[in-house]
Amino acid sequence: CLLLGAPGAGKSEITRWLALLLGAADTYPKWLPPELLPIRIELSALDEDDRKEGDALGGIIGYSQRSLTANGMSSLAVRLPMLVEAGRILFLFDGMDGVRSSARRERLAGMIRTLYRTTPCRVIVTSRLALDEELMGILSPAVSDVSDGFAAYYLEPFDAARISEDLDQWHQEGLSGDEAKRSARLERLRRSLEESHTLRDLAANPLLLTLLCALNQHHELPRRRHRIFAEAARLMIRDWGAQREGLRRDNSDSLGN
């Protein structure tokens, strides 16, 4: 299937979540066929290697085998063709919109379509909404058999109920040790969302909602969009600087020892 959504809607997170669920017996989803193994592929990385090596790469299977071997799973890499033939693989192709050229997208989509039609494996492809018509035209070109085509699913923006639920969960997990602070920060953010149409629009996006929660921990949110993103940039630069300084200290300690 083709999974479409706006930037920050959670497309990549869904592929990571599925890969994690399928990787352990105690979290394996009951609604999926048994014994599926996830292979997650970032399409921009596949595109780069395919442009360099072409057919010598060995297509999707060859690329997957190389990636598995590089990550210490050489035995699985050897067994991969057999698992593909048995339909035991769930291929998670993430980020078709990260492939900039339409000609390159057409080539990769053709490789995916061939894999889907010639093997019993299941396939999920993610992309931004802007490419929905292009990708559906490539992945499902006028086929007589409906089962041979790709179904498209859309990640809808959060509604008010889902925003409220995520606010509760974020503050419960992020400030669980200080009930007074948690309640005050949560109430301040809810009030800001009620008072600002701009903030409510941003909160409908899962990624931006998380960003609003983080910014709200320091001070009340600004109401203008450009100021919100300026504050976000400052926060990320500050956190990056702190992480970098921590790495320097760790390396200094290691050298000292």
XYZ file of N, CA and C in Angstrom, residues 63-194:
396
model
N 20.332 -4.859 -2.511
C 20.552 -3.750 -1.572
C 20.234 -4.180 -0.139
N 19.132 -4.906 0.040
C 18.738 -5.371 1.372
C 19.767 -6.331 1.947
N 20.271 -7.229 1.117
C 21.294 -8.166 1.586
C 22.551 -7.428 2.039
N 22.945 -6.427 1.271
C 24.124 -5.649 1.635
C 23.904 -4.925 2.964
N 22.724 -4.345 3.150
C 22.429 -3.622 4.383
C 22.406 -4.557 5.586
N 21.801 -5.725 5.412
C 21.765 -6.696 6.503
C 23.165 -7.139 6.892
N 23.999 -7.414 5.913
C 25.371 -7.834 6.181
C 26.141 -6.742 6.908
N 25.952 -5.494 6.465
C 26.654 -4.371 7.096
C 26.231 -4.171 8.544
N 25.039 -4.647 8.892
C 24.536 -4.499 10.251
C 24.657 -5.782 11.064
N 25.543 -6.663 10.641
C 25.840 -7.856 11.421
C 24.824 -8.974 11.290
N 24.022 -8.969 10.231
C 23.006 -10.019 10.037
C 23.255 -10.767 8.734
N 24.478 -11.249 8.569
C 24.863 -11.914 7.321
C 24.080 -13.204 7.084
N 23.758 -13.930 8.161
C 23.003 -15.176 7.978
C 21.606 -14.889 7.442
N 20.991 -13.810 7.922
C 19.684 -13.413 7.404
C 19.802 -12.943 5.962
N 20.898 -12.265 5.641
C 21.118 -11.802 4.271
C 21.165 -12.980 3.302
N 21.812 -14.071 3.709
C 21.909 -15.257 2.862
C 20.530 -15.881 2.648
N 19.716 -15.874 3.700
C 18.392 -16.505 3.630
C 17.332 -15.610 2.990
N 17.665 -14.344 2.744
C 16.653 -13.387 2.300
C 15.920 -13.812 1.027
N 16.602 -14.250 -0.029
C 15.854 -14.650 -1.233
C 14.811 -15.734 -0.956
N 15.173 -16.690 -0.107
C 14.234 -17.759 0.243
C 13.038 -17.195 1.014
N 13.295 -16.266 1.927
C 12.220 -15.656 2.711
C 11.306 -14.810 1.827
N 11.895 -14.139 0.847
C 11.095 -13.357 -0.099
C 10.177 -14.272 -0.896
N 10.717 -15.373 -1.394
C 9.911 -16.323 -2.176
C 8.772 -16.901 -1.347
N 8.989 -17.015 -0.036
C 7.959 -17.568 0.850
C 6.978 -16.500 1.332
N 7.199 -15.234 0.961
C 6.302 -14.161 1.397
C 6.468 -13.798 2.857
N 7.655 -14.042 3.410
C 7.889 -13.818 4.840
C 8.369 -12.402 5.160
N 8.534 -11.548 4.153
C 9.114 -10.224 4.368
C 8.043 -9.136 4.208
N 8.056 -8.190 5.139
C 7.288 -6.948 4.993
C 8.283 -5.847 4.652
N 8.240 -5.369 3.422
C 9.132 -4.294 2.986
C 8.518 -2.942 3.335
N 9.280 -2.132 4.045
C 8.842 -0.798 4.460
C 9.720 0.228 3.745
N 9.213 0.798 2.675
C 9.964 1.761 1.874
C 9.574 3.170 2.324
N 10.518 3.859 2.943
C 10.193 5.147 3.555
C 10.749 6.326 2.765
N 9.875 7.311 2.491
C 10.321 8.597 1.987
C 10.528 8.696 0.489
N 9.520 8.335 -0.308
C 9.659 8.517 -1.754
C 9.828 9.997 -2.110
N 9.280 10.887 -1.303
C 9.433 12.320 -1.564
C 10.869 12.795 -1.358
N 11.696 11.988 -0.703
C 13.104 12.323 -0.543
C 13.920 12.077 -1.794
N 13.326 11.404 -2.771
C 13.969 11.193 -4.075
C 13.556 12.352 -4.969
N 14.485 13.249 -5.281
C 14.146 14.547 -5.869
C 13.726 14.485 -7.326
N 14.305 13.609 -8.103
C 14.036 13.560 -9.540
C 12.837 12.675 -9.845
N 11.944 13.167 -10.699
C 10.779 12.357 -11.076
C 11.208 11.103 -11.834
N 12.283 11.211 -12.612
C 12.780 10.046 -13.335
C 13.303 8.994 -12.363
N 13.980 9.435 -11.294
C 14.474 8.499 -10.296
C 13.328 7.885 -9.504
N 12.312 8.693 -9.188
C 11.145 8.142 -8.485
C 10.468 7.073 -9.343
N 10.403 7.337 -10.641
C 9.777 6.360 -11.538
C 10.565 5.055 -11.569
N 11.898 5.165 -11.565
C 12.711 3.941 -11.560
C 12.513 3.155 -10.272
N 12.582 3.836 -9.121
C 12.426 3.126 -7.849
C 11.029 2.544 -7.701
N 10.026 3.325 -8.113
C 8.652 2.819 -8.038
C 8.479 1.603 -8.932
N 9.158 1.594 -10.080
C 9.103 0.430 -10.953
C 9.725 -0.791 -10.309
N 10.835 -0.589 -9.592
C 11.466 -1.700 -8.875
C 10.537 -2.247 -7.794
N 9.876 -1.334 -7.077
C 8.955 -1.750 -6.017
C 7.755 -2.481 -6.611
N 7.232 -1.953 -7.714
C 6.077 -2.578 -8.361
C 6.412 -3.999 -8.832
N 7.604 -4.153 -9.381
C 8.023 -5.485 -9.832
C 8.128 -6.451 -8.659
N 8.722 -5.982 -7.556
C 8.817 -6.816 -6.354
C 7.429 -7.228 -5.880
N 6.513 -6.275 -5.867
C 5.162 -6.528 -5.374
C 4.419 -7.535 -6.259
N 4.628 -7.442 -7.557
C 3.884 -8.294 -8.484
C 4.489 -9.676 -8.676
N 5.775 -9.817 -8.406
C 6.441 -11.087 -8.688
C 6.749 -11.909 -7.446
N 6.450 -11.370 -6.276
C 6.659 -12.114 -5.038
C 5.400 -11.976 -4.164
N 5.222 -12.876 -3.208
C 4.069 -12.759 -2.294
C 4.313 -11.824 -1.116
N 5.403 -11.045 -1.142
C 5.728 -10.170 -0.022
C 4.784 -8.976 0.055
N 4.615 -8.473 1.257
C 3.820 -7.268 1.484
C 4.717 -6.039 1.425
N 4.132 -4.926 0.968
C 4.918 -3.723 0.705
C 4.171 -2.497 1.219
N 4.876 -1.615 1.913
C 4.350 -0.302 2.295
C 5.330 0.755 1.799
N 4.806 1.765 1.124
C 5.611 2.882 0.622
C 5.063 4.165 1.237
N 5.933 5.012 1.789
C 5.464 6.281 2.357
C 5.924 7.456 1.498
N 5.113 8.509 1.509
C 5.470 9.723 0.776
C 4.606 10.875 1.266
N 5.015 12.085 0.916
C 4.194 13.257 1.186
C 3.017 13.307 0.220
N 1.985 14.015 0.649
C 0.749 14.100 -0.123
C 0.950 14.645 -1.525
N 1.917 15.527 -1.695
C 2.089 16.208 -2.977
C 2.349 15.247 -4.134
N 2.814 14.036 -3.824
C 3.159 13.086 -4.887
C 2.110 11.999 -5.068
N 0.924 12.175 -4.494
C -0.037 11.068 -4.506
C -0.434 10.638 -5.918
N -0.777 11.580 -6.781
C -1.213 11.220 -8.128
C -0.078 10.621 -8.939
N 1.110 11.208 -8.815
C 2.267 10.682 -9.554
C 2.560 9.242 -9.155
N 2.589 8.992 -7.850
C 2.962 7.657 -7.380
C 1.885 6.627 -7.673
N 0.635 6.994 -7.536
C -0.425 6.049 -7.857
C -0.396 5.690 -9.339
N -0.036 6.672 -10.175
C 0.065 6.399 -11.602
C 1.196 5.441 -11.936
N 2.301 5.520 -11.162
C 3.440 4.636 -11.415
C 3.233 3.263 -10.784
N 2.773 3.255 -9.537
C 2.643 1.998 -8.805
C 1.447 1.172 -9.248
N 0.400 1.830 -9.718
C -0.817 1.117 -10.119
C -1.297 1.576 -11.492
N -0.479 1.447 -12.517
C -0.916 1.871 -13.848
C -1.971 0.935 -14.391
N -3.088 1.485 -14.830
C -4.217 0.773 -15.433
C -4.084 -0.736 -15.446
N -4.408 -1.359 -14.333
C -4.334 -2.820 -14.249
C -5.741 -3.399 -14.287
N -5.864 -4.533 -14.932
C -7.180 -5.167 -15.032
C -7.554 -5.880 -13.748
N -6.551 -6.371 -13.034
C -6.779 -7.077 -11.777
C -6.611 -6.089 -10.618
N -7.700 -5.820 -9.893
C -7.652 -4.844 -8.803
C -6.618 -5.229 -7.757
N -6.446 -6.517 -7.516
C -5.508 -6.976 -6.497
C -4.058 -6.673 -6.887
N -3.837 -6.317 -8.156
C -2.495 -6.037 -8.635
C -2.077 -4.595 -8.390
N -3.015 -3.761 -7.946
C -2.731 -2.347 -7.743
C -2.416 -2.019 -6.295
N -1.958 -0.790 -6.083
C -1.635 -0.299 -4.743
C -2.823 0.477 -4.187
N -3.182 0.195 -2.944
C -4.189 1.001 -2.251
C -3.496 2.173 -1.578
N -4.137 3.333 -1.565
C -3.573 4.527 -0.934
C -4.309 4.821 0.364
N -3.555 5.128 1.414
C -4.112 5.506 2.700
C -3.523 6.862 3.099
N -4.343 7.677 3.746
C -3.943 9.041 4.078
C -3.941 9.231 5.597
N -2.854 9.818 6.105
C -2.774 10.168 7.522
C -3.435 11.524 7.726
N -4.569 11.531 8.396
C -5.330 12.758 8.588
C -4.739 13.583 9.734
N -4.905 14.911 9.683
C -4.459 15.756 10.793
C -5.197 15.401 12.081
N -4.576 15.696 13.220
C -5.214 15.459 14.506
C -6.461 16.341 14.646
N -7.525 15.766 15.191
C -8.684 16.566 15.559
C -8.538 17.007 17.013
N -9.506 17.751 17.521
C -9.407 18.324 18.864
C -9.260 17.236 19.927
N -9.991 16.132 19.771
C -9.931 15.058 20.771
C -8.547 14.415 20.800
N -7.961 14.203 19.619
C -6.640 13.574 19.564
C -5.557 14.531 20.079
N -5.699 15.816 19.798
C -4.759 16.796 20.327
C -4.784 16.771 21.853
N -5.987 16.764 22.431
C -6.123 16.743 23.880
C -5.508 15.483 24.482
N -5.734 14.363 23.826
C -5.178 13.094 24.307
C -3.653 13.116 24.294
N -3.080 13.656 23.227
C -1.625 13.702 23.132
C -1.010 14.694 24.124
N -1.709 15.790 24.367
C -1.242 16.741 25.375
C -1.141 16.062 26.740
N -2.190 15.347 27.111
C -2.185 14.645 28.399
C -1.025 13.653 28.481
N -0.861 12.863 27.411
C 0.175 11.832 27.421
C 1.570 12.441 27.470
N 1.814 13.499 26.682
C 3.144 14.117 26.652
C 3.517 14.665 28.026
N 2.582 15.370 28.658
C 2.882 15.973 29.956
C 2.958 14.926 31.064
N 2.199 13.859 30.933
C 2.255 12.794 31.926
C 3.615 12.110 31.897
N 4.139 11.882 30.706
C 5.422 11.195 30.579
C 6.601 12.145 30.796
N 6.456 13.394 30.314
C 7.573 14.326 30.393
C 7.751 14.984 31.745
N 6.663 15.116 32.519
C 6.734 15.782 33.819
C 6.061 14.943 34.901
N 6.286 13.654 34.856
C 5.577 12.754 35.764
C 5.971 12.947 37.219
N 7.171 13.499 37.491
C 7.626 13.604 38.862
C 7.194 14.864 39.590
N 6.545 15.779 38.890
C 6.161 17.053 39.499
C 4.736 17.377 39.070
N 3.767 16.963 39.897
C 2.356 17.106 39.530
C 1.945 18.566 39.395
N 2.436 19.421 40.283
C 2.058 20.837 40.229
C 2.570 21.484 38.948
N 3.822 21.216 38.609
C 4.393 21.784 37.378
C 3.675 21.219 36.150
N 3.402 19.927 36.180
C 2.722 19.298 35.043
C 1.365 19.946 34.794
N 0.595 20.105 35.833
C -0.745 20.688 35.691
C -0.677 22.133 35.201
N 0.275 22.900 35.737
C 0.398 24.304 35.348
C 0.807 24.439 33.879
N 1.794 23.645 33.451
C 2.244 23.715 32.059
C 1.145 23.255 31.098
N 0.457 22.200 31.484
C -0.602 21.671 30.626
C -1.739 22.673 30.494
N -2.140 23.271 31.591
C -3.221 24.253 31.555
C -2.814 25.466 30.727
N -1.564 25.894 30.849
C -1.105 27.047 30.069
C -1.146 26.751 28.573
N -0.745 25.546 28.195
C -0.749 25.193 26.777
C -2.177 25.057 26.251
N -3.051 24.462 27.032
C -4.455 24.358 26.598
C -5.054 25.749 26.402
N -4.746 26.649 27.302
C -5.269 28.011 27.183
C -4.729 28.705 25.932
N -3.456 28.495 25.646
C -2.843 29.091 24.457
C -3.516 28.571 23.185
N -3.789 27.276 23.145
C -4.443 26.701 21.967
C -5.859 27.240 21.796
N -6.560 27.427 22.902
C -7.919 27.970 22.822
C -7.926 29.409 22.306
